[in-house]
CSV table of C-alpha atoms in Angstrom, one decimal:
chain,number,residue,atom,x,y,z
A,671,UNK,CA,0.0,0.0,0.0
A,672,UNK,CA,1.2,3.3,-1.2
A,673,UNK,CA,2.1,6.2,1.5
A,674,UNK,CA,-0.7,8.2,0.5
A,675,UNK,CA,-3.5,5.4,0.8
A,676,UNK,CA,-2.4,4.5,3.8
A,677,UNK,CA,-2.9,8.0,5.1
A,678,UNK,CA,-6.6,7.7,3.7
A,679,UNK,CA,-7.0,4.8,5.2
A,680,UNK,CA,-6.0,5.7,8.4
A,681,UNK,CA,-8.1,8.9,8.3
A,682,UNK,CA,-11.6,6.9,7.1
A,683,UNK,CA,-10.9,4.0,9.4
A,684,UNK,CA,-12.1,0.0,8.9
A,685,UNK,CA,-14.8,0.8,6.6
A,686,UNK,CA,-12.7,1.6,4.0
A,687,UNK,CA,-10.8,-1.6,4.1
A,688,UNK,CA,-12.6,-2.5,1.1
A,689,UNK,CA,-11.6,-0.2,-1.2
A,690,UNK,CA,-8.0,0.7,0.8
A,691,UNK,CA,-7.0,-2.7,1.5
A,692,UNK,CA,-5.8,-3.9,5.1
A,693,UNK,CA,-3.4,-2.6,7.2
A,694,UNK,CA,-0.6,-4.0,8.7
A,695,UNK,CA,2.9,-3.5,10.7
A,696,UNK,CA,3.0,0.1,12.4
A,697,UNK,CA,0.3,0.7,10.6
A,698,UNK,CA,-2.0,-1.0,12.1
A,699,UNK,CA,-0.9,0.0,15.9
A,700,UNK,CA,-1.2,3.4,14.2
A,701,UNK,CA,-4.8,2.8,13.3
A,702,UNK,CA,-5.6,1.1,17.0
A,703,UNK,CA,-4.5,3.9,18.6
A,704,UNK,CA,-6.6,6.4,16.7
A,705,UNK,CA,-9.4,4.6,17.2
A,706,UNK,CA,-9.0,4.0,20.5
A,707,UNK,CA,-9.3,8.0,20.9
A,708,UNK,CA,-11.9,9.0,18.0
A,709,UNK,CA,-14.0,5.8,18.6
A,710,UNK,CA,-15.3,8.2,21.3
A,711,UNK,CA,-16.9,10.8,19.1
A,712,UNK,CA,-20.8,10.2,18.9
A,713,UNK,CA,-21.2,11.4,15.7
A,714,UNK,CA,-19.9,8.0,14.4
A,715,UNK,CA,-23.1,6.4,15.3
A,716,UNK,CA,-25.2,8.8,13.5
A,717,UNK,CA,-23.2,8.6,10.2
A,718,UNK,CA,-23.0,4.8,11.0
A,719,UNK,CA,-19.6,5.0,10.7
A,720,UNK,CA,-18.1,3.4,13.6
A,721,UNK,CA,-14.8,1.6,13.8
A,722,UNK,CA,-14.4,-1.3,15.5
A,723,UNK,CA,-11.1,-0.5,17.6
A,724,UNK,CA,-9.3,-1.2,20.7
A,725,UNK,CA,-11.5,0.4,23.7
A,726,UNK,CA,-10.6,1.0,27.1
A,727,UNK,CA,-11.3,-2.0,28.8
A,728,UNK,CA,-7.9,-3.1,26.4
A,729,UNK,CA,-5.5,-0.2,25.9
A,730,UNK,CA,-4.9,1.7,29.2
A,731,UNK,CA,-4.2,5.8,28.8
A,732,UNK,CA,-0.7,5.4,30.0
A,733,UNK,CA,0.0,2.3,27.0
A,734,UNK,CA,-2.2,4.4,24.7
A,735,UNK,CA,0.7,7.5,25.2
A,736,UNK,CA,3.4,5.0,24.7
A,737,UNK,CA,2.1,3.6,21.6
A,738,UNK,CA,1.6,7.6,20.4
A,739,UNK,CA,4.9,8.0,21.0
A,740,UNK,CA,6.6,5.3,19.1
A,741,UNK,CA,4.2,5.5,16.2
A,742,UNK,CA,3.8,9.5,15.2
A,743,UNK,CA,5.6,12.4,14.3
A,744,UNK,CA,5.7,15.1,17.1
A,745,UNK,CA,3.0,17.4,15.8
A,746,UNK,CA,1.0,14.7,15.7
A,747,UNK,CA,1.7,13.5,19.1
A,748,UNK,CA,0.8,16.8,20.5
A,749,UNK,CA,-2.8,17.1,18.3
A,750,UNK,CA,-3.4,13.6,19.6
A,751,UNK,CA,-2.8,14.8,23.0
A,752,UNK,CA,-4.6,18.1,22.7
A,753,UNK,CA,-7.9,15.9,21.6
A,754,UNK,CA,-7.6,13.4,24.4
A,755,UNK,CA,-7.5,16.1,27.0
A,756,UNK,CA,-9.8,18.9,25.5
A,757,UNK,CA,-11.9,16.8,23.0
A,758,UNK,CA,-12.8,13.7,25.0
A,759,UNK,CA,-11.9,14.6,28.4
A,760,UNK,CA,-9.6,11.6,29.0
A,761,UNK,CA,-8.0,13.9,32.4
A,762,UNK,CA,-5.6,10.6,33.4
A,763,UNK,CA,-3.3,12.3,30.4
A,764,UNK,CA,-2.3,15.2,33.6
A,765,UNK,CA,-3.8,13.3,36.5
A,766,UNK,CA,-2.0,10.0,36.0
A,767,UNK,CA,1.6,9.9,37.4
A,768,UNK,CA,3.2,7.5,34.4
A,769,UNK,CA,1.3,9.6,31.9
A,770,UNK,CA,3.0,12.6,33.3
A,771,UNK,CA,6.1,10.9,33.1
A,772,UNK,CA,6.1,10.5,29.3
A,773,UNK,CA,3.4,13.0,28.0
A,774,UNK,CA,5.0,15.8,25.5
A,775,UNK,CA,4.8,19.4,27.0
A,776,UNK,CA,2.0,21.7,25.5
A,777,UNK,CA,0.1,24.8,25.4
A,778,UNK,CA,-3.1,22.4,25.6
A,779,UNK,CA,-1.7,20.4,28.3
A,780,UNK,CA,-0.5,23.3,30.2
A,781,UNK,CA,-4.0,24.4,30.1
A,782,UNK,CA,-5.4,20.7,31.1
A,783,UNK,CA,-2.9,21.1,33.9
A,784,UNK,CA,-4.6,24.2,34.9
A,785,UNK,CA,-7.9,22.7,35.0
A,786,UNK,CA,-7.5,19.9,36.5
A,787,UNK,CA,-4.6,21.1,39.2
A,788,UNK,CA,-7.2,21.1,42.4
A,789,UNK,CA,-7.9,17.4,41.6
A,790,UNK,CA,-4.1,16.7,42.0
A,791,UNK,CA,-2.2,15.2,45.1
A,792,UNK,CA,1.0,16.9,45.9
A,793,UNK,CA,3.0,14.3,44.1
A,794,UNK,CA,0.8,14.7,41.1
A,795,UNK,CA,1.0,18.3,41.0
A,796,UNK,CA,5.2,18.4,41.1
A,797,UNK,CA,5.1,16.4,38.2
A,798,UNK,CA,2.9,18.2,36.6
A,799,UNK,CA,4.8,21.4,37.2
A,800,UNK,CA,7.5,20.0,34.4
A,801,UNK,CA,4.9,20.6,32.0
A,802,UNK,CA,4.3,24.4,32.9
A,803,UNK,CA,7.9,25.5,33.6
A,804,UNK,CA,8.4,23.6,30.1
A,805,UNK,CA,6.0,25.3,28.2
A,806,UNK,CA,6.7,29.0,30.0
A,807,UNK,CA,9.8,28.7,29.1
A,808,UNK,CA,9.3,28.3,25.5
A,809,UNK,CA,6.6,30.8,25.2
A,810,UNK,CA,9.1,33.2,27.3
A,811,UNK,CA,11.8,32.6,24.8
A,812,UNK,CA,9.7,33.1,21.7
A,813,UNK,CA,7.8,36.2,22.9
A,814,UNK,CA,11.1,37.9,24.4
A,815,UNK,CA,12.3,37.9,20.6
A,816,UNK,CA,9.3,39.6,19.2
A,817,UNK,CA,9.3,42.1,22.3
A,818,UNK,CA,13.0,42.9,22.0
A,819,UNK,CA,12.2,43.2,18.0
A,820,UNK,CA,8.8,46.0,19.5
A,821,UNK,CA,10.8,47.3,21.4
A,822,UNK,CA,14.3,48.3,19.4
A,823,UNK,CA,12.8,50.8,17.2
A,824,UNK,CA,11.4,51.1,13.6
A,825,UNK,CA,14.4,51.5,10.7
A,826,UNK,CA,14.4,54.8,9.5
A,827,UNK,CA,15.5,55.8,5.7
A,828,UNK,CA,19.1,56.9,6.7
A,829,UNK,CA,22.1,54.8,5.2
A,830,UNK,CA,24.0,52.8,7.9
A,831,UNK,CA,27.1,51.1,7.2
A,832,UNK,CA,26.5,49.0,10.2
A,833,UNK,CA,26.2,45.8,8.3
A,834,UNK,CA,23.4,44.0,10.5
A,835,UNK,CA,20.9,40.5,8.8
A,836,UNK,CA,17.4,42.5,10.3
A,837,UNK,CA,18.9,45.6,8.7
A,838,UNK,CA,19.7,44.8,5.4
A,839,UNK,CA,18.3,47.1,2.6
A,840,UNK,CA,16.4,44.8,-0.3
A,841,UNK,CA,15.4,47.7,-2.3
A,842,UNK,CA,17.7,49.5,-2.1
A,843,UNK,CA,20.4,47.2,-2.9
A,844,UNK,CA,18.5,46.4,-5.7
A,845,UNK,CA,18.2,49.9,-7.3
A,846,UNK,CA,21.9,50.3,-6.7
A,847,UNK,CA,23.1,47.7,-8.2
A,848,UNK,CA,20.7,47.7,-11.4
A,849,UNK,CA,24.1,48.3,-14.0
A,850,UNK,CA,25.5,44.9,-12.3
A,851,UNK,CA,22.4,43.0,-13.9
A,852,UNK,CA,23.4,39.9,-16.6
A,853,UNK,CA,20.7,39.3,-19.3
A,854,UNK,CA,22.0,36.1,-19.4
A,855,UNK,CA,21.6,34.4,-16.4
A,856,UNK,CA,18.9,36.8,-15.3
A,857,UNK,CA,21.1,37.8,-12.3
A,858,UNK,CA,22.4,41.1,-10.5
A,859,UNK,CA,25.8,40.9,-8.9
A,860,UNK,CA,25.7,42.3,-5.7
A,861,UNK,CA,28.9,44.6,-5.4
A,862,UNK,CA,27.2,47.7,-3.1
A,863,UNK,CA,24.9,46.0,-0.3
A,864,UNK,CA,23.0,48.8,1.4
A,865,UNK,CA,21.5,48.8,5.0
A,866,UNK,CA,19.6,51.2,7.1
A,867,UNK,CA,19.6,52.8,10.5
A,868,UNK,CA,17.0,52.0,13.5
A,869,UNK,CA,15.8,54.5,15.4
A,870,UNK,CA,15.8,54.5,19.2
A,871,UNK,CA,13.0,55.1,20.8
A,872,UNK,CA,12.5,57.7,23.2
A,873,UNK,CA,10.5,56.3,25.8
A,874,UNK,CA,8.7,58.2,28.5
A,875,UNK,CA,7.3,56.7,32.0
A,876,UNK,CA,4.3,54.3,31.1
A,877,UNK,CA,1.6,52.3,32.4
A,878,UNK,CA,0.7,48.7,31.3
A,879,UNK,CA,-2.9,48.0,33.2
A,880,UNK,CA,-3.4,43.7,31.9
A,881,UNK,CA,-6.4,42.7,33.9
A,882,UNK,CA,-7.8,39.4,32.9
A,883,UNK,CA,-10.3,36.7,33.0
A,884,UNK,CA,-9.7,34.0,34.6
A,885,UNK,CA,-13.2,31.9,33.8
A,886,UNK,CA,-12.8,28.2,32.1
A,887,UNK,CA,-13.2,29.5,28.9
A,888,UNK,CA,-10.3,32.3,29.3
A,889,UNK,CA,-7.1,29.2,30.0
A,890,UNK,CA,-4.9,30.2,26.9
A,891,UNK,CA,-5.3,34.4,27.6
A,892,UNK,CA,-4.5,33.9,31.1
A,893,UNK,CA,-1.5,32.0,30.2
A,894,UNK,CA,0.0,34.1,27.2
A,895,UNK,CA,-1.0,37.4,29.5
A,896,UNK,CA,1.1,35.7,32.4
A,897,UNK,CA,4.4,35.0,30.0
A,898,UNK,CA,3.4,38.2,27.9
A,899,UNK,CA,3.4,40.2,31.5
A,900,UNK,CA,6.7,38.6,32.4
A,901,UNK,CA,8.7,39.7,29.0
A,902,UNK,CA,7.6,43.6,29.4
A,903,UNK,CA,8.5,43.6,33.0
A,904,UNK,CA,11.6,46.0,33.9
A,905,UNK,CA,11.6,47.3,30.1
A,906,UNK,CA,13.0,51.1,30.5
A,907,UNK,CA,10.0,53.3,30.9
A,908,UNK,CA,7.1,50.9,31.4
A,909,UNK,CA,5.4,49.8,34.5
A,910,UNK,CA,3.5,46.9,34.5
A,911,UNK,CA,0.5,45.5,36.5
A,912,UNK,CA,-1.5,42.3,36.0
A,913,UNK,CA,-4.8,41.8,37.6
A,914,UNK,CA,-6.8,38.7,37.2
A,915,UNK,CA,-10.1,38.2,38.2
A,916,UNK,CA,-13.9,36.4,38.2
A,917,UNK,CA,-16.7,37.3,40.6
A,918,UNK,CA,-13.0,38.6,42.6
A,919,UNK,CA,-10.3,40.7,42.1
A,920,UNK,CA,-6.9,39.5,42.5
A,921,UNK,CA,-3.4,41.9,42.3
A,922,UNK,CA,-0.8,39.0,40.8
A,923,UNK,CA,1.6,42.0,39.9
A,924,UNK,CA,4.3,40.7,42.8
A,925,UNK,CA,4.0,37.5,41.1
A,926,UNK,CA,5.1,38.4,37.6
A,927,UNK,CA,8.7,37.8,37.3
A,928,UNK,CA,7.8,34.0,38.1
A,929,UNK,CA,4.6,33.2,35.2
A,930,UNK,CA,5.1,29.4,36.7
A,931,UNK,CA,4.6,30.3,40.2
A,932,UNK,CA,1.7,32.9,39.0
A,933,UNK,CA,0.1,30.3,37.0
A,934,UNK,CA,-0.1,27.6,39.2
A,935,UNK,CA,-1.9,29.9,41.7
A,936,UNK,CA,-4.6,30.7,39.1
A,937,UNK,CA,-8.0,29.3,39.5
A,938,UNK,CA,-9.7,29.4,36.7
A,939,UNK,CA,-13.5,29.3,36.4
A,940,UNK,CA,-16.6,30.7,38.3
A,941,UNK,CA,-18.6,33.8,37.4
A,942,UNK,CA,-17.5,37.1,35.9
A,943,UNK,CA,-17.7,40.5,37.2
A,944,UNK,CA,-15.8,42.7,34.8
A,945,UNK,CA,-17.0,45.9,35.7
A,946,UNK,CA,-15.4,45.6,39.4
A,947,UNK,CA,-11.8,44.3,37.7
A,948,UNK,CA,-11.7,47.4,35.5
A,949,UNK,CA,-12.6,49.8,38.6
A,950,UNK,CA,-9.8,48.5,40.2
A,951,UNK,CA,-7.5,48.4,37.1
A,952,UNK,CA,-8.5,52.6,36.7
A,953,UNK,CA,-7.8,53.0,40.7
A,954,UNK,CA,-4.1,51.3,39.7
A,955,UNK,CA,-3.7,54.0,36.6
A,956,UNK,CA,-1.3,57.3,37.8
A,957,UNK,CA,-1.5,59.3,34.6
A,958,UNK,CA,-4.4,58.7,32.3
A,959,UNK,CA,-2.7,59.9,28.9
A,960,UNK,CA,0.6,57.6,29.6
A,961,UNK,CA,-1.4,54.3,30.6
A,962,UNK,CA,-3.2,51.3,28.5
A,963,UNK,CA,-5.5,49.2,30.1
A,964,UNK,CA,-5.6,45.7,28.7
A,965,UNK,CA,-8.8,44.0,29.3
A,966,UNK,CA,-8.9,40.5,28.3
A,967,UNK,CA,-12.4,38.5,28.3
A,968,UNK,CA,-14.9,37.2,26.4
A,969,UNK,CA,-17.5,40.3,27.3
A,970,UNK,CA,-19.5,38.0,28.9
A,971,UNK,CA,-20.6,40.5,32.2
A,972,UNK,CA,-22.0,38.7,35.4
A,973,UNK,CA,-22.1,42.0,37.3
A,974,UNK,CA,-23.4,45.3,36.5
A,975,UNK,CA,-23.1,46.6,32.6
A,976,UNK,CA,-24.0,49.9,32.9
A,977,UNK,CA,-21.1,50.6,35.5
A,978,UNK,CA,-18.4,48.9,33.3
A,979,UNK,CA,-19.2,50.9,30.4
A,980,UNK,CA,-19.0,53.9,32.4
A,981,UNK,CA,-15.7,53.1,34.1
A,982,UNK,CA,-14.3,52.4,30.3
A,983,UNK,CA,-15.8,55.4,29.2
A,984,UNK,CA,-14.1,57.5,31.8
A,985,UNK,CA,-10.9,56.2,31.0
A,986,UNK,CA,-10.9,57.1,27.5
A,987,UNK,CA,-12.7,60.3,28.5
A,988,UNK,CA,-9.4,60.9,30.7
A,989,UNK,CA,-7.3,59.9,27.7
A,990,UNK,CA,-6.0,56.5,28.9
A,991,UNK,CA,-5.6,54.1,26.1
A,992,UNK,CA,-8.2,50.8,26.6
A,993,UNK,CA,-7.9,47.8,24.9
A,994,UNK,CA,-10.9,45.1,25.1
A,995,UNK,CA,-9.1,41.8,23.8
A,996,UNK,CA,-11.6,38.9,23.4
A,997,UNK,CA,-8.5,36.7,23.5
A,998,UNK,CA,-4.7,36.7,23.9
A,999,UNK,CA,-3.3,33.6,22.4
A,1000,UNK,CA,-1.3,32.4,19.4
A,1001,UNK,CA,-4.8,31.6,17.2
A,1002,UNK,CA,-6.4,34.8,18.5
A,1003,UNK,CA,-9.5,33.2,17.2
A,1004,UNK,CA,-11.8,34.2,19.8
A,1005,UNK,CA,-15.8,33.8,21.0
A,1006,UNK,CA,-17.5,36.6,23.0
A,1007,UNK,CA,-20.4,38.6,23.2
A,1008,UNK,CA,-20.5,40.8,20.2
A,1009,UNK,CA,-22.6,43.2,21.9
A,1010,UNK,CA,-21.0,44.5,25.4
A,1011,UNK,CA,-17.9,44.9,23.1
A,1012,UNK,CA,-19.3,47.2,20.5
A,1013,UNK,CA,-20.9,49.0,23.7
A,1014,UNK,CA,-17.2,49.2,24.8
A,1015,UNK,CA,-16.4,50.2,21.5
A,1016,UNK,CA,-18.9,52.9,21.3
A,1017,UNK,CA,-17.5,54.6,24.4
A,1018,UNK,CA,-13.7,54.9,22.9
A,1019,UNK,CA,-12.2,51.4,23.8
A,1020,UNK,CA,-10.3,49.5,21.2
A,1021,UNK,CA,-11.6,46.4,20.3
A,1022,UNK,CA,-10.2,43.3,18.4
A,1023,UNK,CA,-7.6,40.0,19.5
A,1024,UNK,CA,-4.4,39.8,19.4
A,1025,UNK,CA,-1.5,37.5,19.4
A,1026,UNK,CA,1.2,38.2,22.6
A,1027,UNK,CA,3.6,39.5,19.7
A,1028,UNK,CA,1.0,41.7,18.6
A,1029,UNK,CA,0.2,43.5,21.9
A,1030,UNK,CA,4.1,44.2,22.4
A,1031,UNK,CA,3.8,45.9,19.1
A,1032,UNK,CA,1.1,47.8,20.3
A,1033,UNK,CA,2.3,48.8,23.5
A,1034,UNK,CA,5.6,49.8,21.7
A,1035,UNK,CA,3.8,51.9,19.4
A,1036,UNK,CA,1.4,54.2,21.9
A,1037,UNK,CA,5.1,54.4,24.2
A,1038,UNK,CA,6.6,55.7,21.1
């Protein structure tokens, strides 16, 4: 069986056997240990589609991961992982000891961990802990680049001879090199590269107000707002706060140089009073027209409307810069009610979602 059909067969399961052909070898682990997960999905039995696979009374979660392991790439390992935990529930993937010991550290599995942390013992939850100090410390690494990148200043059209990769002049080169060009091989020989300048921004004393939701539905914005918190702390000229909150407000601002320690104290879920988070966020804010107040949740109010819209509306009013984020994550892909955030909108917040790289931009942009 060619490569391709056996990706087809694997994707359509047994019932294509007839037209596929059987499976065997790795392959056929490979297709036991999809079905074992996607057997789950209820839908099967409506399309009368479903595959006739291991189950749980044969393949235990831990063997399941080991098999996973051994059979697929790592992207696949960690989609596989992300739909056992977030798809179909299967918790024993952060819960169980020898699963922890061999499960591959992820955004969704840092979120699981999150979740599921209160149900943990205290040998559980060390384990556990790998995962998050794992995946903060990737997310750290990546977003420091972008911020550093925010943060350096935008290239300006003065010639540098400072010969720099991220400051190399395409154009330019190109125009000035034009009478090198050979009809021939259709190529210009570069004899003059050019580069520009950056400009250094001039940054005056700011205020970075991130107050977020910490309900179920808010995991992955809590996390990136915890790492994205950690990267602009101590930046020259910019103060930062972050504030987390559901039917409570919580001051995690002392806890920001450690996003592990911060977001293993999270709790996420509950009810949702924005209004009193963003009254506490404006009591935080020094000088209105040198401060941006980051709100990130899904709109969703549990307490009173009218006073959060008046709150935001003051801040604008008093020139601070307000930014409603219906999520804070790497898909930035978000769900929330439409209509408290055009409300928001109407009374001078910014509205949209953003990726962590995205806000750094943002922030570096109002600072400079």
């Amino acid at each position: 069986m060619s490569d391709g059909m056996e990706r087809w067969r694997l994707v359509l399961g047994s019932p294509a056997d007839g037209c596929a052909g059987g499976l065997g070898g790795d392959a056929l682990d490979r297709d036991a240990a999809l079905a074992w997960l996607y057997e789950r999905d209820e839908g099967l039995d409506q399309r009368d589609v479903r595959r006739s696979g291991s189950g749980d009374s044969v393949l235990r979660v831990v063997d399941w991961l080991d098999d996973v392991h051994r059979l697929f790439p790592r992207r696949t390992i960690e989609r596989l992982e992300r739909d056992a935990v977030e798809t179909y529930g299967i918790t024993e993937v952060v819960t169980d000891p020898g699963v922890l010991e061999r499960v591959e550290p992820s955004v969704a599995l840092l979120r699981a961990v999150m979740r599921t942390k209160h149900l943990m013992n205290p040998a559980v939850l060390a384990m556990a802990r790998r995962i998050v100090e794992a995946v903060v410390r990737d997310l750290v690494a990546r977003l420091a680049r972008e911020v550093r990148r925010s943060f350096t200043g935008a290239r300006s059209r003065r010639r540098s001879n400072f010969k720099q990769a991220r400051n190399f002049d395409f154009r330019g080169t190109i125009r000035a090199n034009l009478a090198h060009y050979e009809p021939r091989t259709r190529r210009i020989s570069i004899e003059e590269p050019r580069f520009t300048s950056r400009t250094r921004k001039h940054l005056d004393s700011w205020q970075l107000v991130l107050v977020v939701d910490q309900s179920g539905s808010m995991a992955g914005s809590v996390i990136h707002s915890a790492v994205t918190a950690a990267c602009l702390w101590n930046l020259p000229g910019l103060k930062t706060h972050l504030v987390a909150f559901d039917t409570q407000v919580v001051d995690l601002t002392s806890d920001v140089t450690d996003p592990v320690e911060l977001l293993m104290k999270v709790q996420l879920g509950g009810g949702t009073d924005i209004a009193k988070a963003m009254a506490y966020a404006a009591g935080l804010v020094e000088t209105p027209r040198r401060s941006i107040v980051v709100l990130i949740t899904d709109f969703y109010e549990g307490g009173d409307e009218r006073r959060l819209v008046r709150v935001v509306r003051d801040l604008a009013a008093q020139g601070a810069q307000v930014l409603g984020l219906a999520a804070l994550d790497e898909e930035a892909a978000p769900a929330y009610d439409r209509d408290m955030a055009q409300r928001l909108a109407n009374v001078g917040a910014h509205v949209g979602a953003m990726t962590p790289g995205e806000l750094a931009e943002f922030v570096a942009e109002r600072m400079g």
